[in-house]
PDB file of C-alpha atoms in Angstrom:
ATOM      1  CA  UNK A   1      43.947 145.697 -42.027  1.00 48.00           C
ATOM      2  CA  UNK A   2      43.941 149.048 -43.787  1.00 48.00           C
ATOM      3  CA  UNK A   3      42.695 152.442 -42.675  1.00 48.00           C
ATOM      4  CA  UNK A   4      40.261 152.483 -39.806  1.00 49.00           C
ATOM      5  CA  UNK A   5      36.672 153.260 -40.656  1.00 51.00           C
ATOM      6  CA  UNK A   6      33.481 153.613 -38.688  1.00 57.00           C
ATOM      7  CA  UNK A   7      32.683 150.029 -39.721  1.00 77.00           C
ATOM      8  CA  UNK A   8      30.529 147.745 -37.580  1.00 90.00           C
ATOM      9  CA  UNK A   9      32.844 146.055 -35.003  1.00 90.00           C
ATOM     10  CA  UNK A  10      31.512 142.568 -35.811  1.00 92.00           C
ATOM     11  CA  UNK A  11      32.102 143.079 -39.543  1.00 92.00           C
ATOM     12  CA  UNK A  12      35.526 144.536 -38.828  1.00 92.00           C
ATOM     13  CA  UNK A  13      36.434 141.521 -36.685  1.00 93.00           C
ATOM     14  CA  UNK A  14      35.150 139.147 -39.375  1.00 93.00           C
ATOM     15  CA  UNK A  15      37.412 140.872 -41.908  1.00 93.00           C
ATOM     16  CA  UNK A  16      40.352 140.624 -39.480  1.00 93.00           C
ATOM     17  CA  UNK A  17      39.584 136.939 -38.930  1.00 93.00           C
ATOM     18  CA  UNK A  18      39.511 136.228 -42.666  1.00 94.00           C
ATOM     19  CA  UNK A  19      42.788 138.078 -43.235  1.00 93.00           C
ATOM     20  CA  UNK A  20      44.769 136.622 -40.347  1.00 92.00           C
ATOM     21  CA  UNK A  21      43.427 133.211 -39.328  1.00 93.00           C
ATOM     22  CA  UNK A  22      45.679 131.190 -41.664  1.00 91.00           C
ATOM     23  CA  UNK A  23      48.746 133.200 -40.658  1.00 87.00           C
ATOM     24  CA  UNK A  24      47.994 132.722 -36.947  1.00 90.00           C
ATOM     25  CA  UNK A  25      47.446 128.977 -37.400  1.00 91.00           C
ATOM     26  CA  UNK A  26      50.734 128.708 -39.296  1.00 89.00           C
ATOM     27  CA  UNK A  27      52.505 130.609 -36.515  1.00 86.00           C
ATOM     28  CA  UNK A  28      51.006 128.289 -33.895  1.00 86.00           C
ATOM     29  CA  UNK A  29      52.109 125.254 -35.910  1.00 86.00           C
ATOM     30  CA  UNK A  30      55.657 126.534 -36.213  1.00 82.00           C
ATOM     31  CA  UNK A  31      55.856 127.461 -32.529  1.00 81.00           C
ATOM     32  CA  UNK A  32      54.467 124.204 -31.170  1.00 78.00           C
ATOM     33  CA  UNK A  33      55.367 121.729 -33.896  1.00 78.00           C
ATOM     34  CA  UNK A  34      51.816 120.374 -33.609  1.00 80.00           C
ATOM     35  CA  UNK A  35      49.792 120.685 -36.786  1.00 82.00           C
ATOM     36  CA  UNK A  36      46.615 119.430 -35.133  1.00 82.00           C
ATOM     37  CA  UNK A  37      46.904 121.977 -32.292  1.00 85.00           C
ATOM     38  CA  UNK A  38      47.575 124.935 -34.587  1.00 87.00           C
ATOM     39  CA  UNK A  39      43.962 125.512 -35.593  1.00 90.00           C
ATOM     40  CA  UNK A  40      42.827 125.295 -31.961  1.00 90.00           C
ATOM     41  CA  UNK A  41      45.434 127.804 -30.819  1.00 91.00           C
ATOM     42  CA  UNK A  42      44.572 130.217 -33.626  1.00 93.00           C
ATOM     43  CA  UNK A  43      40.875 129.903 -32.822  1.00 92.00           C
ATOM     44  CA  UNK A  44      41.530 130.410 -29.094  1.00 92.00           C
ATOM     45  CA  UNK A  45      43.610 133.487 -29.864  1.00 92.00           C
ATOM     46  CA  UNK A  46      40.926 134.950 -32.105  1.00 93.00           C
ATOM     47  CA  UNK A  47      38.278 134.270 -29.468  1.00 93.00           C
ATOM     48  CA  UNK A  48      40.397 136.143 -26.924  1.00 92.00           C
ATOM     49  CA  UNK A  49      40.785 138.986 -29.419  1.00 93.00           C
ATOM     50  CA  UNK A  50      37.050 139.125 -30.014  1.00 93.00           C
ATOM     51  CA  UNK A  51      36.459 139.504 -26.271  1.00 92.00           C
ATOM     52  CA  UNK A  52      38.849 142.510 -26.284  1.00 91.00           C
ATOM     53  CA  UNK A  53      38.033 143.712 -29.775  1.00 93.00           C
ATOM     54  CA  UNK A  54      37.528 147.359 -28.782  1.00 88.00           C
ATOM     55  CA  UNK A  55      41.063 147.448 -27.364  1.00 89.00           C
ATOM     56  CA  UNK A  56      42.568 145.387 -30.207  1.00 86.00           C
ATOM     57  CA  UNK A  57      41.037 147.449 -32.997  1.00 86.00           C
ATOM     58  CA  UNK A  58      42.378 150.617 -31.371  1.00 85.00           C
ATOM     59  CA  UNK A  59      45.911 149.206 -31.233  1.00 82.00           C
ATOM     60  CA  UNK A  60      48.510 150.481 -33.668  1.00 81.00           C
ATOM     61  CA  UNK A  61      49.218 146.971 -34.942  1.00 84.00           C
ATOM     62  CA  UNK A  62      46.290 144.587 -34.346  1.00 88.00           C
ATOM     63  CA  UNK A  63      47.977 141.762 -36.287  1.00 84.00           C
ATOM     64  CA  UNK A  64      51.096 142.029 -34.102  1.00 79.00           C
ATOM     65  CA  UNK A  65      48.867 141.965 -31.031  1.00 84.00           C
ATOM     66  CA  UNK A  66      47.205 138.804 -32.392  1.00 87.00           C
ATOM     67  CA  UNK A  67      50.582 137.153 -33.022  1.00 87.00           C
ATOM     68  CA  UNK A  68      51.541 137.961 -29.428  1.00 83.00           C
ATOM     69  CA  UNK A  69      48.398 136.239 -28.157  1.00 86.00           C
ATOM     70  CA  UNK A  70      49.191 133.151 -30.269  1.00 86.00           C
ATOM     71  CA  UNK A  71      52.769 133.129 -28.971  1.00 81.00           C
ATOM     72  CA  UNK A  72      51.563 133.286 -25.365  1.00 83.00           C
ATOM     73  CA  UNK A  73      49.057 130.486 -25.934  1.00 87.00           C
ATOM     74  CA  UNK A  74      51.711 128.380 -27.661  1.00 84.00           C
ATOM     75  CA  UNK A  75      54.127 128.980 -24.787  1.00 82.00           C
ATOM     76  CA  UNK A  76      51.484 127.859 -22.303  1.00 84.00           C
ATOM     77  CA  UNK A  77      50.773 124.755 -24.361  1.00 81.00           C
ATOM     78  CA  UNK A  78      54.453 123.876 -24.589  1.00 77.00           C
ATOM     79  CA  UNK A  79      54.926 124.375 -20.851  1.00 77.00           C
ATOM     80  CA  UNK A  80      51.933 122.159 -20.168  1.00 80.00           C
ATOM     81  CA  UNK A  81      53.315 119.485 -22.481  1.00 75.00           C
ATOM     82  CA  UNK A  82      56.705 119.631 -20.755  1.00 72.00           C
ATOM     83  CA  UNK A  83      55.051 119.312 -17.331  1.00 75.00           C
ATOM     84  CA  UNK A  84      52.993 116.365 -18.584  1.00 76.00           C
ATOM     85  CA  UNK A  85      56.088 114.631 -19.975  1.00 74.00           C
ATOM     86  CA  UNK A  86      57.855 115.139 -16.648  1.00 72.00           C
ATOM     87  CA  UNK A  87      54.901 113.680 -14.729  1.00 73.00           C
ATOM     88  CA  UNK A  88      54.770 110.697 -17.082  1.00 76.00           C
ATOM     89  CA  UNK A  89      58.533 110.163 -16.791  1.00 72.00           C
ATOM     90  CA  UNK A  90      58.307 110.389 -13.002  1.00 70.00           C
ATOM     91  CA  UNK A  91      55.368 107.980 -12.958  1.00 70.00           C
ATOM     92  CA  UNK A  92      57.162 105.433 -15.118  1.00 70.00           C
ATOM     93  CA  UNK A  93      60.479 105.818 -13.280  1.00 65.00           C
ATOM     94  CA  UNK A  94      58.753 105.201  -9.944  1.00 61.00           C
ATOM     95  CA  UNK A  95      56.992 102.214 -11.438  1.00 56.00           C
ATOM     96  CA  UNK A  96      60.326 100.856 -12.635  1.00 51.00           C
ATOM     97  CA  UNK A  97      61.935 101.172  -9.202  1.00 50.00           C
ATOM     98  CA  UNK A  98      59.563  98.569  -7.816  1.00 51.00           C
ATOM     99  CA  UNK A  99      59.940  96.011 -10.588  1.00 51.00           C
ATOM    100  CA  UNK A 100      62.610  93.347 -10.313  1.00 54.00           C
ATOM    101  CA  UNK A 101      63.079  92.920 -14.047  1.00 52.00           C
ATOM    102  CA  UNK A 102      60.983  95.411 -15.996  1.00 48.00           C
ATOM    103  CA  UNK A 103      59.823  94.378 -19.428  1.00 48.00           C
ATOM    104  CA  UNK A 104      61.277  97.465 -21.117  1.00 44.00           C
ATOM    105  CA  UNK A 105      59.719  96.823 -24.555  1.00 50.00           C
ATOM    106  CA  UNK A 106      56.294  96.394 -22.922  1.00 49.00           C
ATOM    107  CA  UNK A 107      56.682  99.619 -20.920  1.00 49.00           C
ATOM    108  CA  UNK A 108      57.710 101.478 -24.068  1.00 49.00           C
ATOM    109  CA  UNK A 109      54.744  99.976 -25.956  1.00 68.00           C
ATOM    110  CA  UNK A 110      52.311 101.019 -23.211  1.00 73.00           C
ATOM    111  CA  UNK A 111      53.773 104.519 -22.990  1.00 74.00           C
ATOM    112  CA  UNK A 112      53.552 104.926 -26.747  1.00 77.00           C
ATOM    113  CA  UNK A 113      50.004 103.603 -26.852  1.00 80.00           C
ATOM    114  CA  UNK A 114      48.937 105.944 -24.038  1.00 81.00           C
ATOM    115  CA  UNK A 115      50.474 108.935 -25.847  1.00 79.00           C
ATOM    116  CA  UNK A 116      48.438 108.077 -28.944  1.00 84.00           C
ATOM    117  CA  UNK A 117      45.187 108.310 -26.978  1.00 86.00           C
ATOM    118  CA  UNK A 118      43.404 111.665 -26.876  1.00 85.00           C
ATOM    119  CA  UNK A 119      44.046 113.457 -23.593  1.00 80.00           C
ATOM    120  CA  UNK A 120      40.681 112.763 -21.934  1.00 84.00           C
ATOM    121  CA  UNK A 121      40.797 109.035 -22.703  1.00 88.00           C
ATOM    122  CA  UNK A 122      44.410 108.831 -21.547  1.00 84.00           C
ATOM    123  CA  UNK A 123      43.585 110.707 -18.348  1.00 82.00           C
ATOM    124  CA  UNK A 124      40.640 108.412 -17.596  1.00 85.00           C
ATOM    125  CA  UNK A 125      42.720 105.250 -18.074  1.00 84.00           C
ATOM    126  CA  UNK A 126      45.644 106.543 -16.023  1.00 81.00           C
ATOM    127  CA  UNK A 127      43.491 107.845 -13.180  1.00 80.00           C
ATOM    128  CA  UNK A 128      41.274 104.761 -13.075  1.00 84.00           C
ATOM    129  CA  UNK A 129      43.915 102.081 -13.530  1.00 80.00           C
ATOM    130  CA  UNK A 130      47.282 103.570 -12.581  1.00 75.00           C
ATOM    131  CA  UNK A 131      46.041 105.651  -9.660  1.00 71.00           C
ATOM    132  CA  UNK A 132      43.132 103.321  -8.842  1.00 77.00           C
ATOM    133  CA  UNK A 133      40.656 106.193  -8.529  1.00 76.00           C
ATOM    134  CA  UNK A 134      36.959 105.449  -8.515  1.00 85.00           C
ATOM    135  CA  UNK A 135      34.825 106.604 -11.430  1.00 91.00           C
ATOM    136  CA  UNK A 136      33.431 109.342  -9.182  1.00 87.00           C
ATOM    137  CA  UNK A 137      36.885 110.577  -8.111  1.00 78.00           C
ATOM    138  CA  UNK A 138      38.099 110.478 -11.713  1.00 82.00           C
ATOM    139  CA  UNK A 139      35.070 112.524 -12.773  1.00 84.00           C
ATOM    140  CA  UNK A 140      35.743 115.085 -10.039  1.00 79.00           C
ATOM    141  CA  UNK A 141      39.417 115.277 -10.961  1.00 75.00           C
ATOM    142  CA  UNK A 142      38.695 115.881 -14.642  1.00 77.00           C
ATOM    143  CA  UNK A 143      35.548 117.976 -14.198  1.00 81.00           C
ATOM    144  CA  UNK A 144      33.409 115.600 -16.254  1.00 86.00           C
ATOM    145  CA  UNK A 145      30.455 113.322 -15.529  1.00 93.00           C
ATOM    146  CA  UNK A 146      30.741 109.760 -14.236  1.00 94.00           C
ATOM    147  CA  UNK A 147      29.083 108.588 -17.458  1.00 96.00           C
ATOM    148  CA  UNK A 148      31.784 110.310 -19.482  1.00 95.00           C
ATOM    149  CA  UNK A 149      34.467 108.637 -17.357  1.00 93.00           C
ATOM    150  CA  UNK A 150      32.848 105.251 -18.011  1.00 95.00           C
ATOM    151  CA  UNK A 151      32.550 105.766 -21.748  1.00 96.00           C
ATOM    152  CA  UNK A 152      35.985 107.357 -22.196  1.00 95.00           C
ATOM    153  CA  UNK A 153      37.664 104.620 -20.147  1.00 92.00           C
ATOM    154  CA  UNK A 154      35.858 101.896 -22.056  1.00 93.00           C
ATOM    155  CA  UNK A 155      36.735 103.418 -25.426  1.00 94.00           C
ATOM    156  CA  UNK A 156      40.324 104.008 -24.375  1.00 90.00           C
ATOM    157  CA  UNK A 157      40.725 100.428 -23.231  1.00 89.00           C
ATOM    158  CA  UNK A 158      39.301  99.233 -26.561  1.00 90.00           C
ATOM    159  CA  UNK A 159      41.854 101.405 -28.389  1.00 89.00           C
ATOM    160  CA  UNK A 160      44.672 100.135 -26.170  1.00 86.00           C
ATOM    161  CA  UNK A 161      43.522  96.587 -26.853  1.00 86.00           C
ATOM    162  CA  UNK A 162      43.749  97.262 -30.582  1.00 86.00           C
ATOM    163  CA  UNK A 163      47.200  98.807 -30.232  1.00 82.00           C
ATOM    164  CA  UNK A 164      48.691  96.371 -27.714  1.00 80.00           C
ATOM    165  CA  UNK A 165      46.613  93.227 -28.065  1.00 75.00           C
ATOM    166  CA  UNK A 166      43.933  91.995 -25.693  1.00 66.00           C
ATOM    167  CA  UNK A 167      46.378  90.200 -23.375  1.00 57.00           C
ATOM    168  CA  UNK A 168      48.451  93.324 -22.727  1.00 57.00           C
ATOM    169  CA  UNK A 169      45.412  95.572 -22.295  1.00 57.00           C
ATOM    170  CA  UNK A 170      43.713  93.193 -19.870  1.00 56.00           C
ATOM    171  CA  UNK A 171      47.036  92.950 -18.032  1.00 55.00           C
ATOM    172  CA  UNK A 172      46.878  96.724 -17.532  1.00 59.00           C
ATOM    173  CA  UNK A 173      43.420  96.493 -15.995  1.00 54.00           C
ATOM    174  CA  UNK A 174      44.034  93.357 -13.978  1.00 51.00           C
ATOM    175  CA  UNK A 175      47.553  94.264 -12.916  1.00 47.00           C
ATOM    176  CA  UNK A 176      47.038  97.547 -11.122  1.00 43.00           C
ATOM    177  CA  UNK A 177      49.841  96.669  -8.740  1.00 38.00           C
ATOM    178  CA  UNK A 178      52.240  97.037 -11.671  1.00 42.00           C
ATOM    179  CA  UNK A 179      51.091 100.623 -12.184  1.00 42.00           C
ATOM    180  CA  UNK A 180      51.253 101.618  -8.559  1.00 36.00           C
ATOM    181  CA  UNK A 181      53.824  99.391  -6.887  1.00 34.00           C
TER     182      UNK A 181
END
């Protein structure tokens, strides 16, 4: 960043942002393997730095500090993704235990289609249809409004219908016992 001056902290942070944002996003991409998450992680890291800017700007190596924040955020994201994959695997393995002859291609198709949904839509569909939660309980679980649950579930089901066909999607809604048995 160069020698420290008595520059306005906001202007100094803006300069730091301009110099390091692309590098931090690239680091996040390389750490997580997720191009679409890289910008979010870099932005989250820079927001955290802004909240501690007095401490960061006094550090010997502010850019190294910023890279450390990105690494920690990436690690948290990876751990969350691993936990989510384990929960999904457990859910599907339990589902399979109760099926006489599982339609493996259909299960794989549904899993793949669910993974392609954005998290909130996926969560709404799974909570509403796999766990048979009410709209209210789903809203409480996710910390969103009932209206958002309704709209996200509806949109998600429309996307699943496009990906899987209307028969398979309606089978998901109508066949809750397959999700939970």
